[in-house]
Coordinates of C-alpha atoms in Angstrom, one line a residue:
X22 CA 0.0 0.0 0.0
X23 CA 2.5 2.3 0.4
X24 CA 4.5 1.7 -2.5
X25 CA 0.9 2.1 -4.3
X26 CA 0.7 5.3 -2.8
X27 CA 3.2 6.9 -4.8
X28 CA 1.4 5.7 -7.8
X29 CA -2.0 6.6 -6.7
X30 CA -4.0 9.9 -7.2
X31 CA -5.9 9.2 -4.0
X32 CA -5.8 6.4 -1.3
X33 CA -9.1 5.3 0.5
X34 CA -9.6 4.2 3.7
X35 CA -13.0 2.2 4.8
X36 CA -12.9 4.2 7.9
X37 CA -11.6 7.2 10.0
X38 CA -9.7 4.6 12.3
X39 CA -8.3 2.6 9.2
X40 CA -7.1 6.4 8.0
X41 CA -5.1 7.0 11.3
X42 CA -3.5 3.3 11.1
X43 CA -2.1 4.2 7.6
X44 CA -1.1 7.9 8.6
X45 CA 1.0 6.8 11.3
X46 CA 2.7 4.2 8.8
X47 CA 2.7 6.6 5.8
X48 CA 2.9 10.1 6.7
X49 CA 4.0 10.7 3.0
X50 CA 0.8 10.2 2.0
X51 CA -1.3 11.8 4.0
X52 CA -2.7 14.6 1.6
X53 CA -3.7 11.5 -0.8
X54 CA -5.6 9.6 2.3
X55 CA -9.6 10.0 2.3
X56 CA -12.5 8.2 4.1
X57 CA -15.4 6.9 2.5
X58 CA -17.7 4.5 4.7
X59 CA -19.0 1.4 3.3
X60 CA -22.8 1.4 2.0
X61 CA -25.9 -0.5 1.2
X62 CA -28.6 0.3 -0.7
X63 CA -31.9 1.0 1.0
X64 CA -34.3 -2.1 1.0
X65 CA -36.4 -0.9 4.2
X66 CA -39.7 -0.1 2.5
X67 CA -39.8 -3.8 1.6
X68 CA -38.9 -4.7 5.8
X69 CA -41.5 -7.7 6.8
X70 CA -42.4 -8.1 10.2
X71 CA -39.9 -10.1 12.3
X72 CA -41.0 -13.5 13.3
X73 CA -39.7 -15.7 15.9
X74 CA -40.1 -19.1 14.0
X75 CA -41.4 -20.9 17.2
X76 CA -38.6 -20.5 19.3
X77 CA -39.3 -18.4 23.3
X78 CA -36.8 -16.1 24.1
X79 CA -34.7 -13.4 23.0
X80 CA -33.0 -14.1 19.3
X81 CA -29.7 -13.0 18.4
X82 CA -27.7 -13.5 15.1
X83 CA -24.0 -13.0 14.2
X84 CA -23.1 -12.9 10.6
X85 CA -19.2 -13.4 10.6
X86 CA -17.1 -16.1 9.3
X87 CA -15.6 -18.5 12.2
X88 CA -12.0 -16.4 12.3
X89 CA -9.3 -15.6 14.7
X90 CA -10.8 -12.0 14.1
X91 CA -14.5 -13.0 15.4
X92 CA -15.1 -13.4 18.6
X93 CA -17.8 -16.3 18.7
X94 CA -16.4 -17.8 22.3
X95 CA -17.2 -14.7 24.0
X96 CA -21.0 -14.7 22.3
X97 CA -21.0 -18.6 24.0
X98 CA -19.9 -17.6 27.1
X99 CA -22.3 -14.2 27.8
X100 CA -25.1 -17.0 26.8
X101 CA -23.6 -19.2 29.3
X102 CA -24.0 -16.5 32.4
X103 CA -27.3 -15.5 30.7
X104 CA -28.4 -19.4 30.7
X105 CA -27.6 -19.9 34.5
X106 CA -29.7 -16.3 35.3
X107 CA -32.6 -18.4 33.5
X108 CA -32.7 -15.6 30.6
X109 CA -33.5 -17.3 27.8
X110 CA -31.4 -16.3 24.6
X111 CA -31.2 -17.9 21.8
X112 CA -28.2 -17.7 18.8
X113 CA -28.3 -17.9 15.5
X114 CA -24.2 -18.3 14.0
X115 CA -24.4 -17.7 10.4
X116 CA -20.9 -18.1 8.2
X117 CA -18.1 -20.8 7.9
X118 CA -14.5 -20.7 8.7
X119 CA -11.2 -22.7 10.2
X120 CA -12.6 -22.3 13.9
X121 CA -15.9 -23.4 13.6
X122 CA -15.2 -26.6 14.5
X123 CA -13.7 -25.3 17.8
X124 CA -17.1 -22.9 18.2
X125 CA -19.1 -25.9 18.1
X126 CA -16.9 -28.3 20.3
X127 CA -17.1 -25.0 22.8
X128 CA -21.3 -24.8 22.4
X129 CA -21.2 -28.5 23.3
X130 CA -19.1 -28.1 26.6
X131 CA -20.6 -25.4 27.2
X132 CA -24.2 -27.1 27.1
X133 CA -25.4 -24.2 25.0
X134 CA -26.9 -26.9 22.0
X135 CA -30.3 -26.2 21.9
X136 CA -30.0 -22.7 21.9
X137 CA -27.3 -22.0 19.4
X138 CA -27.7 -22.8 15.9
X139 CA -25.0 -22.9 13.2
X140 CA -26.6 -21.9 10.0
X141 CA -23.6 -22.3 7.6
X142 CA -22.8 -20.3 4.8
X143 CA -25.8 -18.4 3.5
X144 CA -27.0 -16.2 0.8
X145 CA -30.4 -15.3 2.4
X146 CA -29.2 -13.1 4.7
X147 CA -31.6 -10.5 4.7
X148 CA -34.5 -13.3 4.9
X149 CA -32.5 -14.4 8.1
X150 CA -32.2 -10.7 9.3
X151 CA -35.8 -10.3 10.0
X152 CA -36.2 -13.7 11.6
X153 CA -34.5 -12.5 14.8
X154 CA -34.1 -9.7 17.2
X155 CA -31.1 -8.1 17.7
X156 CA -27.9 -8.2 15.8
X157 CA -24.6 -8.4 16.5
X158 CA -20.6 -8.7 15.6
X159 CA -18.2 -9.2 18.2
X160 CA -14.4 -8.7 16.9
X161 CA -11.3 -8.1 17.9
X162 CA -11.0 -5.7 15.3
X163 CA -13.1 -4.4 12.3
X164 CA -12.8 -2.2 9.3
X165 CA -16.0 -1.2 8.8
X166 CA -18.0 -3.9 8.6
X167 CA -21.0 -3.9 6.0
X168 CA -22.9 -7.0 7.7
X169 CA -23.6 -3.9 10.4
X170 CA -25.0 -1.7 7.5
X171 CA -27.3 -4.7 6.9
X172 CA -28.5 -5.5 10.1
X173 CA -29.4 -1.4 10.5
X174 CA -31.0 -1.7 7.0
X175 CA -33.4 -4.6 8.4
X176 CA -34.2 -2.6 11.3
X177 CA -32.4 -4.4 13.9
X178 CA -30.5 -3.3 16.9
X179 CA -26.7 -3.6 16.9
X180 CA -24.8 -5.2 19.8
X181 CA -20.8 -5.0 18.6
X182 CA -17.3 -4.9 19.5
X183 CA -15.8 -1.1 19.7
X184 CA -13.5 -1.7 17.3
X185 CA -11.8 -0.3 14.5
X186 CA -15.0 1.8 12.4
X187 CA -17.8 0.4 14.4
X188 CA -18.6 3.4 16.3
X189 CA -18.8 5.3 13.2
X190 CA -21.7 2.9 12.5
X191 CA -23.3 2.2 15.9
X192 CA -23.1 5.9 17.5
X193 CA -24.1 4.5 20.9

């Protein structure tokens, strides 16, 4: 990137926060650096009425692929402490990935089986989106991540990590 720099007219950043990381390694180019947010088109005048699909409780869903960046084993163990209060939460894990296998080994150990669900790779994601009640994306660290543009789209609520762009996203 920084060798592309001196080739490049302009250089554009996902977020503010990615902006800074590159100033401090390429001061050079900081009159070429420029922000410009990710973005989704508008689909909420065709929003449906969420539905619970049967299940009781609260319904969450994380659209991430099963990464060293993602941070499913904290999801499994909040459900864990929120399982022992009796509050009733269920989890929908949508995406694939190297540590998935480990994610569900943990759900097992944990005893968290019949209220997480692993969904897999899917390309209905809005469909999903409005089958639940509150989104979220738990990282270690983020661009700016469009599956939170979707979420807000479908009219959910955003629980997520504070990290990287996020809170130029989710302002609260």
């Amino acid at each position: 990137e920084k060798f592309a720099g001196y080739l490049s007219e302009k250089m554009i950043s996902v977020s503010d926060y990615d902006k800074n990381l590159a100033l401090a390694v390429m001061p050079e180019h900081k009159d070429k650096l420029i922000t410009i947010h990710n973005g989704i088109s508008d689909n909420s005048k065709n929003a449906e009425i969420k539905k619970q699909d049967g299940k009781h409780g609260l319904s969450l869903i994380m659209v991430a692929r099963f990464s060293e960046q993602k941070d499913h084993s904290s999801v499994l163990q909040a459900l864990q402490v929120l399982k022992n209060d009796n509050i009733l939460v269920n989890v929908s894990f949508v995406g694939d990935g190297s540590r998935l296998e480990e994610i569900q080994n943990l759900t097992s150990e944990l005893n968290l089986n019949e209220q997480v669900s692993f969904l897999g790779r899917r390309t209905d994601i809005d469909a999903l989106l409005k089958q639940h009640d509150i989104f979220m994306l738990i990282s270690k660290w983020e661009g700016f991540p469009i599956s939170i543009l979707e979420a807000m789209r479908s009219g959910l609520p955003v629980i997520a990590s504070d990290v990287g762009g996020v809170k130029e996203a989710v302002k609260d």
